[in-house]
């Protein structure tokens, strides 16, 4: 039997998973929407991965990352649970060992990770606001009634992108309506949106950071050719977009799980496990913490949310 | 007579002194509980939009003490020229005397105008109905006791610099570091990751202020000078610095940026307000610790 390792990245919008062999070759991969139900999404994901996995492999580790990393880590009894920054960096390094800058724009998070000699030296994440992330783009796409998949192609057709205030989703909306009312074409407006995302990102996250090549761009928004084009244009450097770019977080976790390998053997039979969460507002003191209790097969396995560590 | 003491802001500089002083005079005190949601809500209702989170919390603590005869709110302006404290905190005495019905027990520290802490305490004699002699005795005794415990705390803090493992200097004001809702969750998660947390306020003040000049001679914020000094004093022994400040602190935003630009140190800049999400901060702390660990390997 050959060894393999599973990495799962549960984001706000999408859930990604990969299974790799000992040499980091991808044996199975999938990408599906979280739809606000991480537990269901992961069950579906694992089912799909299981079907892709050849029979002669034995699972030796599971790693989870993303916003639901802790919850899913508990569900699948993960060998390692890590934050997105580390996961993305490790995953990307496996494919581009000389990467110096990772630009990542996801559903609600955007990040910049600066690496030197294969080590993260600096990073930043968007703090208060989701302007310029995938969620922002998809809401604008909806407003213009354009499928998000075509957004990039349409942007490429524009020669003169309009200026749009992308600092805030609400202001961008009034700007969009205004510019459309003035008679600008849809292509120019879309291109303007893509460009404003790039400018917003660089002004916000890139502030004070030394962006050096090779630059890898990933996250859902990296699939948008318009945004890629303007990153190239503004940074005046080539941008690498990997076809598996959206899987890098999951890839990183699979690699970390490999490094943490023990004698333990994992299985992929999660479909029948009952995994339920119950939320409750605690009224024992004035903090009114929201405690979330997690039950695996009707047994309380963990609880979090309370300031006093009460379960 | 019962004196109410808010467990916030100045409490983290002078709490020990106050409690011992009143205890030496046999005066009853009531200290508010560690900050909780109720206190924060009380503060939010009273606060103006521009106030920082720490000050909102302070007002909440004062409001919590409505059943006390007196509430202790000093006015601490400066410790000599070029040793200013926070201009916003200065106003708390006036704000409190305008919005709360309680009597305010107040003393003034303004060394530029030759108002020392000792003189300030002596003036409390009228409100406390004690003689000058009694106040002087209680004050000096309390000072002596406080000096011993503070020295001990500093020693323990410095000791951590020589321990094994990852060492992070938490650069913040004590009213943020030790607050139940600001600093405590951050310190807890660092300790869970087996990090030695060293506190910027537990260094020799005088030494720290002198050291801070190596980075900048122009600064006139007393607390920030001490914070910079703590960095300069521990520079060679720490793996990284976490700045923790409450939004929108002016001096912190200036001084933290100064340190980040001038010293080539791994830093994490955490700015919190009452809307901050726990998970965002958690992710930042975890990845910062990951980076430092990777560097050490």
Coordinates of C-alpha atoms in Angstrom, one line a residue:
Chain A
X1 CA 0.0 0.0 0.0
X2 CA 1.2 3.5 -0.9
X3 CA 0.7 6.4 1.5
X4 CA -1.4 9.5 0.7
X5 CA -2.4 12.7 2.6
X6 CA -5.6 14.8 2.5
X7 CA -5.8 18.6 2.8
X8 CA -9.1 20.5 3.1
X9 CA -9.5 24.2 2.8
X10 CA -13.0 25.3 4.0
X11 CA -13.5 28.9 2.9
X12 CA -16.4 31.3 3.2
X13 CA -17.5 30.7 -0.4
X14 CA -15.9 27.5 -1.5
X15 CA -14.5 24.3 -0.1
X16 CA -11.4 22.8 -1.6
X17 CA -9.7 19.4 -1.1
X18 CA -6.7 17.5 -2.4
X19 CA -5.2 14.2 -1.8
X20 CA -1.5 13.9 -2.6
X21 CA 1.0 11.1 -2.6
X22 CA 4.4 11.1 -0.9
X23 CA 5.9 13.1 -3.7
X24 CA 3.3 15.8 -3.6
X25 CA 1.6 14.6 -6.8
X26 CA -2.2 15.3 -6.8
X27 CA -4.2 12.0 -6.7
X28 CA -7.6 13.5 -6.2
X29 CA -9.0 17.1 -6.1
X30 CA -12.3 18.9 -6.0
X31 CA -13.7 22.3 -5.5
X32 CA -17.3 23.0 -4.5
X33 CA -19.4 25.8 -3.0
X34 CA -19.7 25.9 0.8
X35 CA -23.2 27.4 0.7
X36 CA -22.9 28.3 4.3
X37 CA -22.9 24.6 5.4
X38 CA -19.3 23.6 5.9
X39 CA -20.1 20.2 7.3
X40 CA -22.3 19.2 4.4
X41 CA -19.8 20.6 1.9
X42 CA -17.0 18.6 3.4
X43 CA -19.0 15.4 3.4
X44 CA -19.7 15.9 -0.3
X45 CA -16.1 16.8 -1.0
X46 CA -14.7 13.7 0.7
X47 CA -17.2 11.5 -1.1
X48 CA -15.9 12.9 -4.4
X49 CA -12.3 12.6 -3.4
X50 CA -12.8 9.0 -2.3
X51 CA -14.2 8.1 -5.8
X52 CA -11.1 9.6 -7.5
X53 CA -8.6 7.9 -5.2
X54 CA -7.0 4.7 -6.6
X55 CA -7.5 1.6 -4.4
X56 CA -3.9 1.0 -3.5
X57 CA -3.5 4.0 -1.2
X58 CA -3.8 4.3 2.5
X59 CA -4.6 7.7 4.1
X60 CA -1.9 8.7 6.6
X61 CA -2.9 12.2 7.6
X62 CA -5.5 15.0 7.3
X63 CA -4.9 18.7 7.6
X64 CA -7.6 21.5 7.6
X65 CA -7.4 25.2 7.0
X66 CA -9.8 28.1 6.2
X67 CA -12.4 29.8 8.2
X68 CA -14.1 26.5 9.3
X69 CA -10.7 24.8 10.0
X70 CA -11.4 24.1 13.7
X71 CA -14.9 22.7 13.2
X72 CA -13.9 20.5 10.3
X73 CA -10.7 19.5 12.0
X74 CA -12.7 18.1 14.8
X75 CA -15.1 16.3 12.4
X76 CA -12.4 14.5 10.4
X77 CA -10.1 14.1 13.5
X78 CA -7.4 16.0 11.6
X79 CA -3.8 15.5 12.4
X80 CA -3.1 19.2 11.9
X81 CA -5.2 22.4 11.9
X82 CA -3.5 25.6 10.6
X83 CA -4.2 29.1 9.6
X84 CA -4.6 30.1 5.9
X85 CA -1.4 32.1 5.6
X86 CA 0.8 29.2 6.5
X87 CA -1.2 26.8 4.5
X88 CA -1.1 28.9 1.3
X89 CA 2.6 29.6 1.6
X90 CA 3.5 25.9 2.1
X91 CA 1.3 24.8 -0.7
X92 CA 2.6 27.4 -3.1
X93 CA 6.2 26.7 -2.2
X94 CA 5.7 23.1 -3.2
X95 CA 4.9 24.1 -6.8
X96 CA 6.9 27.4 -7.1
X97 CA 9.9 26.9 -4.7
X98 CA 11.3 30.3 -5.7
X99 CA 8.1 32.4 -5.1
X100 CA 8.7 35.7 -3.4
X101 CA 5.2 37.2 -3.3
X102 CA 1.8 35.6 -3.1
X103 CA -1.2 37.7 -3.9
X104 CA -4.4 36.0 -2.7
X105 CA -7.9 37.2 -3.2
X106 CA -10.6 34.9 -1.9
X107 CA -14.3 35.3 -1.2
X108 CA -14.1 37.6 1.8
X109 CA -10.4 37.6 2.7
X110 CA -7.5 39.0 0.7
X111 CA -4.0 38.5 1.7
X112 CA -0.5 39.3 0.6
X113 CA 2.3 37.0 1.7
X114 CA 6.0 38.0 1.3
X115 CA 8.5 35.1 1.2
X116 CA 12.3 35.1 1.0
X117 CA 14.3 31.9 0.6
X118 CA 11.2 29.8 1.1
X119 CA 10.3 31.4 4.5
X120 CA 7.4 33.8 5.1
X121 CA 8.8 37.1 6.3
X122 CA 5.8 39.3 6.2
X123 CA 2.1 39.2 5.4
X124 CA -1.1 41.2 5.7
X125 CA -4.8 40.6 5.6
X126 CA -7.7 42.8 4.9
X127 CA -9.1 43.9 8.2
X128 CA -12.3 45.8 8.4
X129 CA -13.8 45.6 5.0
X130 CA -14.5 43.2 2.2
X131 CA -14.3 45.7 -0.7
X132 CA -12.1 44.3 -3.4
X133 CA -12.7 40.7 -2.6
X134 CA -14.5 38.0 -4.5
X135 CA -17.8 38.7 -2.7
X136 CA -17.5 42.3 -3.8
X137 CA -17.0 41.3 -7.4
X138 CA -19.8 38.8 -7.5
X139 CA -22.3 41.3 -6.1
X140 CA -21.3 43.8 -8.8
X141 CA -21.6 41.1 -11.4
X142 CA -25.1 40.4 -10.2
X143 CA -25.9 44.1 -10.4
X144 CA -24.8 44.2 -14.0
X145 CA -26.5 40.8 -14.7
X146 CA -23.3 39.3 -16.0
X147 CA -22.2 35.7 -15.0
X148 CA -19.1 36.1 -12.9
X149 CA -17.3 33.6 -15.1
X150 CA -17.5 36.0 -18.1
X151 CA -16.4 39.0 -16.1
X152 CA -12.7 38.6 -16.9
X153 CA -13.2 38.1 -20.7
X154 CA -15.5 41.2 -20.9
X155 CA -12.9 43.3 -19.1
X156 CA -10.2 42.3 -21.6
X157 CA -12.3 43.8 -24.4
X158 CA -12.1 47.3 -22.9
X159 CA -9.5 49.8 -24.0
X160 CA -10.4 52.6 -21.6
X161 CA -11.4 51.3 -18.1
X162 CA -13.5 53.9 -16.2
X163 CA -12.5 55.0 -12.8
X164 CA -14.5 53.5 -10.0
X165 CA -14.4 54.0 -6.3
X166 CA -13.7 50.5 -5.1
X167 CA -13.0 51.5 -1.5
X168 CA -16.5 50.5 -0.5
X169 CA -19.1 48.2 -2.0
X170 CA -21.8 50.8 -1.3
X171 CA -20.0 53.7 -3.0
X172 CA -18.9 51.5 -5.9
X173 CA -22.6 50.8 -6.5
X174 CA -23.5 54.4 -6.8
X175 CA -20.4 55.0 -8.9
X176 CA -21.4 52.1 -11.2
X177 CA -25.0 53.4 -11.7
X178 CA -23.6 56.9 -12.3
X179 CA -21.1 55.8 -14.9
X180 CA -23.7 53.6 -16.6
X181 CA -26.0 56.6 -16.7
X182 CA -23.3 58.7 -18.3
X183 CA -23.2 56.2 -21.2
X184 CA -20.1 54.2 -20.6
X185 CA -20.1 50.7 -22.1
X186 CA -20.4 47.7 -19.9
X187 CA -16.9 46.5 -20.9
X188 CA -15.3 49.7 -19.7
X189 CA -17.2 49.6 -16.5
X190 CA -16.2 46.0 -15.8
X191 CA -12.6 46.7 -16.7
X192 CA -12.8 49.7 -14.3
X193 CA -14.0 47.4 -11.6
X194 CA -11.2 45.0 -12.2
X195 CA -8.6 47.7 -12.2
X196 CA -10.0 49.3 -9.1
X197 CA -9.7 46.0 -7.2
X198 CA -6.0 45.9 -8.1
X199 CA -5.4 49.4 -7.0
X200 CA -7.4 49.0 -3.8
X201 CA -5.5 45.8 -3.0
X202 CA -2.1 47.3 -3.6
X203 CA -2.9 50.5 -1.6
X204 CA -4.4 48.6 1.2
X205 CA -2.5 45.3 1.7
X206 CA 0.6 46.1 -0.4
X207 CA 1.3 49.3 1.4
X208 CA 4.9 49.3 2.6
X209 CA 5.6 45.8 1.3
X210 CA 8.4 45.0 -1.1
X211 CA 6.7 43.2 -4.0
X212 CA 9.3 41.2 -5.8
X213 CA 9.0 38.5 -8.5
X214 CA 8.3 35.7 -8.9
X215 CA 4.7 36.7 -8.1
X216 CA 2.0 34.1 -7.7
X217 CA -1.6 35.2 -7.8
X218 CA -4.2 32.8 -6.4
X219 CA -7.6 32.5 -4.7
X220 CA -11.0 32.6 -6.6
X221 CA -10.4 36.0 -8.0
X222 CA -7.2 34.9 -9.8
X223 CA -9.6 33.1 -12.3
X224 CA -10.6 36.6 -13.4
X225 CA -8.4 37.5 -16.4
X226 CA -9.2 41.2 -16.1
X227 CA -7.8 41.4 -12.6
X228 CA -4.7 39.4 -13.7
X229 CA -4.2 41.8 -16.6
X230 CA -4.3 44.9 -14.4
X231 CA -2.0 43.4 -11.7
X232 CA 0.5 42.9 -14.6
X233 CA 0.0 46.4 -15.8
X234 CA 0.2 48.1 -12.5
X235 CA 3.1 46.1 -11.0
X236 CA 4.9 45.9 -14.4
X237 CA 6.0 42.4 -13.6
X238 CA 4.8 38.9 -14.8
X239 CA 2.1 37.3 -12.7
X240 CA 1.9 33.5 -12.4
X241 CA -1.6 32.1 -12.2
X242 CA -1.5 28.4 -11.6
X243 CA -4.4 26.3 -12.9
X244 CA -4.5 24.7 -9.4
X245 CA -4.1 28.0 -7.7
X246 CA -7.4 27.7 -5.8
X247 CA -6.1 24.4 -4.3
X248 CA -3.0 25.8 -2.7
X249 CA -4.4 26.1 0.8
X250 CA -5.6 22.5 0.7
X251 CA -2.3 21.4 -0.9
X252 CA -0.3 23.1 1.9
X253 CA -2.4 21.3 4.5
X254 CA -1.8 17.9 2.9
X255 CA 1.9 18.6 2.9
X256 CA 1.8 19.7 6.6
X257 CA -0.2 16.5 7.4
X258 CA 2.6 14.5 5.7
X259 CA 5.2 16.2 7.8
X260 CA 3.2 15.3 10.9
X261 CA 2.7 11.7 9.9
X262 CA 2.3 9.1 12.7
X263 CA 1.4 5.4 12.8
X264 CA -2.3 6.4 12.7
X265 CA -4.3 5.4 9.6
X266 CA -7.3 7.6 8.6
X267 CA -10.3 6.7 6.6
X268 CA -12.7 8.6 4.5
X269 CA -16.0 7.3 5.8
X270 CA -17.6 10.5 7.1
X271 CA -20.8 10.2 5.2
X272 CA -22.6 8.3 7.9
X273 CA -21.1 10.2 10.9
X274 CA -23.7 12.4 12.6
X275 CA -22.0 15.7 13.3
X276 CA -24.2 18.3 14.8
X277 CA -23.6 21.8 16.3
X278 CA -25.9 23.5 18.8
X279 CA -25.6 27.1 19.6
X280 CA -26.7 28.6 22.8
X281 CA -26.5 32.0 24.5
X282 CA -25.1 31.6 28.0
X283 CA -26.8 33.7 30.6
X284 CA -24.7 32.9 33.5
X285 CA -22.9 36.3 33.5
X286 CA -23.2 39.6 31.7
X287 CA -21.0 38.6 28.9
X288 CA -23.7 36.6 27.2
X289 CA -21.3 34.5 25.2
X290 CA -22.6 32.5 22.3
X291 CA -21.4 29.0 23.1
X292 CA -21.3 26.5 20.3
X293 CA -21.4 22.8 21.3
X294 CA -20.2 20.2 18.9
X295 CA -21.6 16.6 19.0
X296 CA -20.1 13.8 17.0
X297 CA -22.4 10.7 17.0
X298 CA -24.4 12.3 19.9
X299 CA -21.3 12.7 22.0
X300 CA -20.1 16.2 23.0
X301 CA -16.6 16.5 21.6
X302 CA -15.9 20.2 22.0
X303 CA -17.4 23.6 22.7
X304 CA -16.2 27.0 22.1
X305 CA -17.2 30.7 22.2
X306 CA -17.2 31.2 25.9
X307 CA -14.9 33.7 27.5
X308 CA -14.6 31.7 30.7
X309 CA -13.9 28.4 28.9
X310 CA -17.1 26.9 30.2
X311 CA -18.5 24.0 28.1
Chain B
X1 CA -17.5 56.0 53.1
X2 CA -16.9 53.8 50.1
X3 CA -14.5 54.7 47.3
X4 CA -15.2 53.3 43.9
X5 CA -12.2 52.4 41.8
X6 CA -12.7 51.6 38.1
X7 CA -10.6 48.6 37.0
X8 CA -9.4 50.3 33.8
X9 CA -6.9 52.9 32.5
X10 CA -5.0 54.3 35.4
X11 CA -5.8 51.3 37.6
X12 CA -3.2 49.4 35.7
X13 CA -0.6 52.0 36.7
X14 CA -1.7 52.9 40.2
X15 CA -4.2 50.3 41.3
X16 CA -1.8 48.7 43.7
X17 CA -0.8 52.0 45.2
X18 CA -4.5 53.1 45.6
X19 CA -5.6 49.9 47.3
X20 CA -2.8 49.9 49.7
X21 CA -3.2 53.6 50.5
X22 CA -6.9 53.3 51.3
X23 CA -6.2 50.1 53.2
X24 CA -3.6 51.8 55.3
X25 CA -6.2 54.5 56.1
X26 CA -8.9 51.8 56.8
X27 CA -11.2 53.2 54.1
X28 CA -13.5 50.8 52.2
X29 CA -13.0 50.5 48.5
X30 CA -14.9 48.8 45.7
X31 CA -13.1 47.8 42.6
X32 CA -15.1 47.0 39.5
X33 CA -14.9 43.5 38.1
X34 CA -12.7 42.7 35.0
X35 CA -14.3 44.2 31.9
X36 CA -17.3 42.3 30.7
X37 CA -19.9 42.9 28.0
X38 CA -22.2 44.8 30.4
X39 CA -19.4 47.2 31.3
X40 CA -18.5 47.7 27.6
X41 CA -22.2 48.3 26.7
X42 CA -22.5 50.9 29.5
X43 CA -19.4 52.6 28.2
X44 CA -20.5 52.5 24.6
X45 CA -23.7 54.2 25.5
X46 CA -21.9 57.1 27.2
X47 CA -18.9 57.4 24.9
X48 CA -18.5 59.8 22.0
X49 CA -17.7 58.3 18.6
X50 CA -14.1 59.4 18.5
X51 CA -13.1 57.9 21.9
X52 CA -10.8 54.9 21.8
X53 CA -12.0 51.5 23.0
X54 CA -9.9 51.8 26.2
X55 CA -11.7 55.0 27.1
X56 CA -15.1 53.6 26.3
X57 CA -14.4 50.8 28.6
X58 CA -13.2 53.3 31.3
X59 CA -16.5 55.1 31.2
X60 CA -18.3 51.8 31.5
X61 CA -16.4 51.0 34.6
X62 CA -17.2 54.4 36.1
X63 CA -20.9 53.9 35.3
X64 CA -20.7 50.6 37.1
X65 CA -19.8 52.3 40.3
X66 CA -23.0 54.3 40.7
X67 CA -23.6 53.2 44.3
X68 CA -20.3 54.5 45.6
X69 CA -19.9 57.7 47.6
X70 CA -16.8 58.7 45.7
X71 CA -15.2 57.5 42.5
X72 CA -11.5 57.9 42.2
X73 CA -10.5 59.6 38.9
X74 CA -7.1 61.3 38.9
X75 CA -6.0 63.9 36.4
X76 CA -2.6 62.9 35.2
X77 CA -1.2 65.4 32.8
X78 CA 2.6 65.2 32.6
X79 CA 5.7 64.1 34.4
X80 CA 7.7 67.1 33.4
X81 CA 8.2 68.7 30.0
X82 CA 8.4 66.1 27.2
X83 CA 6.7 63.5 29.3
X84 CA 3.1 63.9 28.4
X85 CA 0.4 61.3 29.0
X86 CA -2.7 60.9 26.9
X87 CA -4.6 64.1 26.2
X88 CA -7.9 62.3 26.0
X89 CA -7.5 60.6 29.3
X90 CA -6.9 64.0 30.8
X91 CA -10.4 64.9 30.1
X92 CA -11.9 62.0 32.0
X93 CA -12.2 63.9 35.2
X94 CA -14.2 66.7 33.6
X95 CA -16.3 64.3 31.6
X96 CA -17.1 62.2 34.6
X97 CA -18.0 65.1 36.9
X98 CA -20.4 66.3 34.2
X99 CA -22.2 63.1 33.4
X100 CA -22.1 61.2 36.7
X101 CA -23.9 62.3 39.9
X102 CA -21.3 60.7 42.2
X103 CA -18.7 62.8 43.9
X104 CA -15.3 62.5 42.3
X105 CA -12.2 61.9 44.3
X106 CA -9.5 63.6 42.3
X107 CA -5.8 64.4 42.4
X108 CA -3.6 66.0 39.9
X109 CA -0.2 65.2 38.5
X110 CA 1.2 68.0 36.5
X111 CA 5.0 68.3 37.1
X112 CA 5.3 71.1 34.7
X113 CA 3.3 73.1 37.2
X114 CA 5.1 71.5 40.1
X115 CA 2.1 69.3 41.0
X116 CA 3.6 66.0 42.1
X117 CA 1.8 62.8 43.0
X118 CA 2.7 63.4 46.7
X119 CA 1.2 66.9 46.7
X120 CA -1.9 65.5 45.0
X121 CA -2.4 62.8 47.6
X122 CA -2.1 65.4 50.4
X123 CA -4.9 67.4 48.9
X124 CA -7.2 64.3 49.3
X125 CA -7.2 64.9 53.1
X126 CA -10.3 67.1 53.0
X127 CA -12.5 64.6 51.0
X128 CA -11.2 61.7 53.0
X129 CA -11.5 63.5 56.3
X130 CA -8.0 62.6 57.5
X131 CA -5.1 64.7 58.8
X132 CA -2.1 65.6 56.7
X133 CA 0.0 63.3 58.9
X134 CA -2.3 60.3 58.4
X135 CA -2.3 60.8 54.7
X136 CA 1.5 61.2 54.5
X137 CA 2.1 58.1 56.5
X138 CA -0.4 56.0 54.5
X139 CA 1.0 57.3 51.2
X140 CA 4.6 56.7 52.0
X141 CA 3.9 53.2 53.4
X142 CA 1.9 52.3 50.3
X143 CA 4.7 53.6 48.1
X144 CA 7.2 51.4 49.8
X145 CA 5.0 48.3 49.5
X146 CA 4.3 49.0 45.8
X147 CA 8.0 49.5 45.0
X148 CA 8.7 46.0 46.3
X149 CA 6.0 44.2 44.4
X150 CA 6.8 46.2 41.2
X151 CA 10.4 45.3 41.4
X152 CA 9.5 41.6 41.8
X153 CA 7.2 41.8 38.8
X154 CA 9.9 43.4 36.7
X155 CA 12.4 40.8 37.7
X156 CA 10.0 38.0 36.7
X157 CA 9.3 39.7 33.4
X158 CA 13.0 40.1 32.6
X159 CA 13.7 36.5 33.6
X160 CA 11.5 35.3 30.8
X161 CA 13.9 36.9 28.3
X162 CA 16.4 34.1 29.2
X163 CA 14.0 31.2 28.9
X164 CA 14.0 28.7 26.0
X165 CA 11.4 28.8 23.3
X166 CA 9.7 31.6 21.3
X167 CA 9.8 34.9 23.1
X168 CA 7.4 37.7 22.0
X169 CA 7.4 41.2 23.5
X170 CA 3.8 42.5 23.8
X171 CA 4.1 46.2 23.3
X172 CA 1.0 47.8 24.6
X173 CA -0.2 50.0 27.4
X174 CA -1.1 48.1 30.5
X175 CA -4.7 49.2 30.4
X176 CA -4.9 47.2 27.1
X177 CA -2.6 44.3 27.9
X178 CA -4.3 43.3 31.1
X179 CA -7.9 44.2 30.1
X180 CA -10.1 41.2 30.1
X181 CA -11.6 42.0 26.7
X182 CA -8.6 43.5 24.9
X183 CA -5.4 41.9 25.9
X184 CA -6.3 38.8 27.8
X185 CA -7.7 36.7 24.9
X186 CA -4.5 37.6 22.9
X187 CA -2.2 36.6 25.7
X188 CA -4.1 33.4 26.3
X189 CA -3.8 32.3 22.7
X190 CA -0.1 33.1 22.6
X191 CA 0.5 31.1 25.8
X192 CA -1.5 28.2 24.2
X193 CA 1.1 28.3 21.4
X194 CA 3.8 27.9 24.0
X195 CA 5.1 31.5 23.6
X196 CA 6.8 33.4 26.4
X197 CA 4.9 36.7 26.6
X198 CA 7.1 39.5 27.8
X199 CA 5.2 42.7 28.9
X200 CA 6.4 46.1 27.7
X201 CA 5.2 47.9 30.9
X202 CA 7.3 45.7 33.2
X203 CA 10.7 47.2 32.6
X204 CA 12.6 49.7 34.7
X205 CA 10.9 53.0 33.6
X206 CA 13.9 55.2 33.9
X207 CA 16.1 52.9 32.0
X208 CA 13.5 52.4 29.3
X209 CA 13.0 56.2 28.8
X210 CA 16.8 56.6 28.4
X211 CA 17.0 53.7 25.9
X212 CA 14.1 55.1 23.9
X213 CA 16.3 58.0 22.8
X214 CA 18.3 55.6 20.7
X215 CA 15.3 55.4 18.4
X216 CA 13.9 58.9 18.7
X217 CA 14.8 62.0 20.7
X218 CA 11.8 64.0 19.7
X219 CA 8.9 61.9 21.2
X220 CA 7.1 63.5 24.1
X221 CA 4.6 60.7 25.0
X222 CA 5.7 59.2 28.3
X223 CA 4.0 55.9 27.9
X224 CA 5.2 55.4 24.3
X225 CA 8.8 56.3 25.3
X226 CA 8.7 53.5 27.9
X227 CA 7.3 51.1 25.3
X228 CA 10.1 51.9 22.8
X229 CA 12.6 51.6 25.6
X230 CA 11.3 48.1 26.4
X231 CA 11.9 47.1 22.8
X232 CA 15.5 48.5 22.8
X233 CA 16.2 46.8 26.1
X234 CA 15.1 43.4 24.9
X235 CA 15.9 43.7 21.2
X236 CA 18.7 41.0 21.2
X237 CA 16.7 38.4 23.1
X238 CA 13.2 38.5 21.6
X239 CA 12.0 36.7 18.5
X240 CA 9.4 39.3 17.6
X241 CA 7.1 42.2 18.7
X242 CA 3.3 42.3 18.9
X243 CA 1.9 45.8 19.0
X244 CA -1.5 45.9 20.5
X245 CA -3.4 49.2 20.5
X246 CA -6.9 50.3 20.7
X247 CA -8.5 52.1 17.7
X248 CA -7.9 55.0 17.1
X249 CA -5.0 55.7 19.4
X250 CA -3.0 58.6 18.0
X251 CA 0.4 58.2 19.7
X252 CA 0.4 54.4 19.1
X253 CA -0.3 54.8 15.4
X254 CA 2.6 57.1 15.1
X255 CA 5.1 55.4 17.3
X256 CA 4.4 51.8 16.3
X257 CA 4.9 52.8 12.7
X258 CA 8.1 54.5 13.6
X259 CA 9.4 51.3 15.2
X260 CA 8.3 49.2 12.3
X261 CA 10.1 51.4 9.8
X262 CA 13.3 52.0 11.8
X263 CA 14.0 48.6 13.4
X264 CA 14.2 45.6 11.2
X265 CA 12.2 43.4 13.5
X266 CA 9.4 40.9 12.9
X267 CA 6.3 42.7 14.0
X268 CA 2.6 42.2 14.2
X269 CA 0.4 45.2 14.5
X270 CA -3.0 44.5 16.1
X271 CA -5.5 47.3 16.4
X272 CA -8.7 46.4 18.2
X273 CA -12.0 48.0 18.6
X274 CA -15.3 46.6 20.0
X275 CA -16.3 45.3 16.6
X276 CA -13.1 43.3 16.0
X277 CA -13.7 39.7 15.1
X278 CA -11.9 37.1 17.3
X279 CA -11.2 34.8 14.4
X280 CA -9.3 37.5 12.4
X281 CA -7.0 38.2 15.3
X282 CA -6.6 34.5 15.9
X283 CA -5.4 33.9 12.4
X284 CA -3.0 36.7 12.6
X285 CA -1.5 35.5 15.8
X286 CA -1.2 31.9 14.6
X287 CA 0.5 32.9 11.4
X288 CA 2.9 35.3 13.1
X289 CA 4.0 32.5 15.5
X290 CA 4.3 30.1 12.5
X291 CA 6.6 32.6 10.8
X292 CA 8.8 33.1 13.9
X293 CA 9.1 29.3 14.4
X294 CA 10.0 28.8 10.8
X295 CA 12.8 31.4 11.1
X296 CA 14.2 29.7 14.1
X297 CA 14.4 26.3 12.5

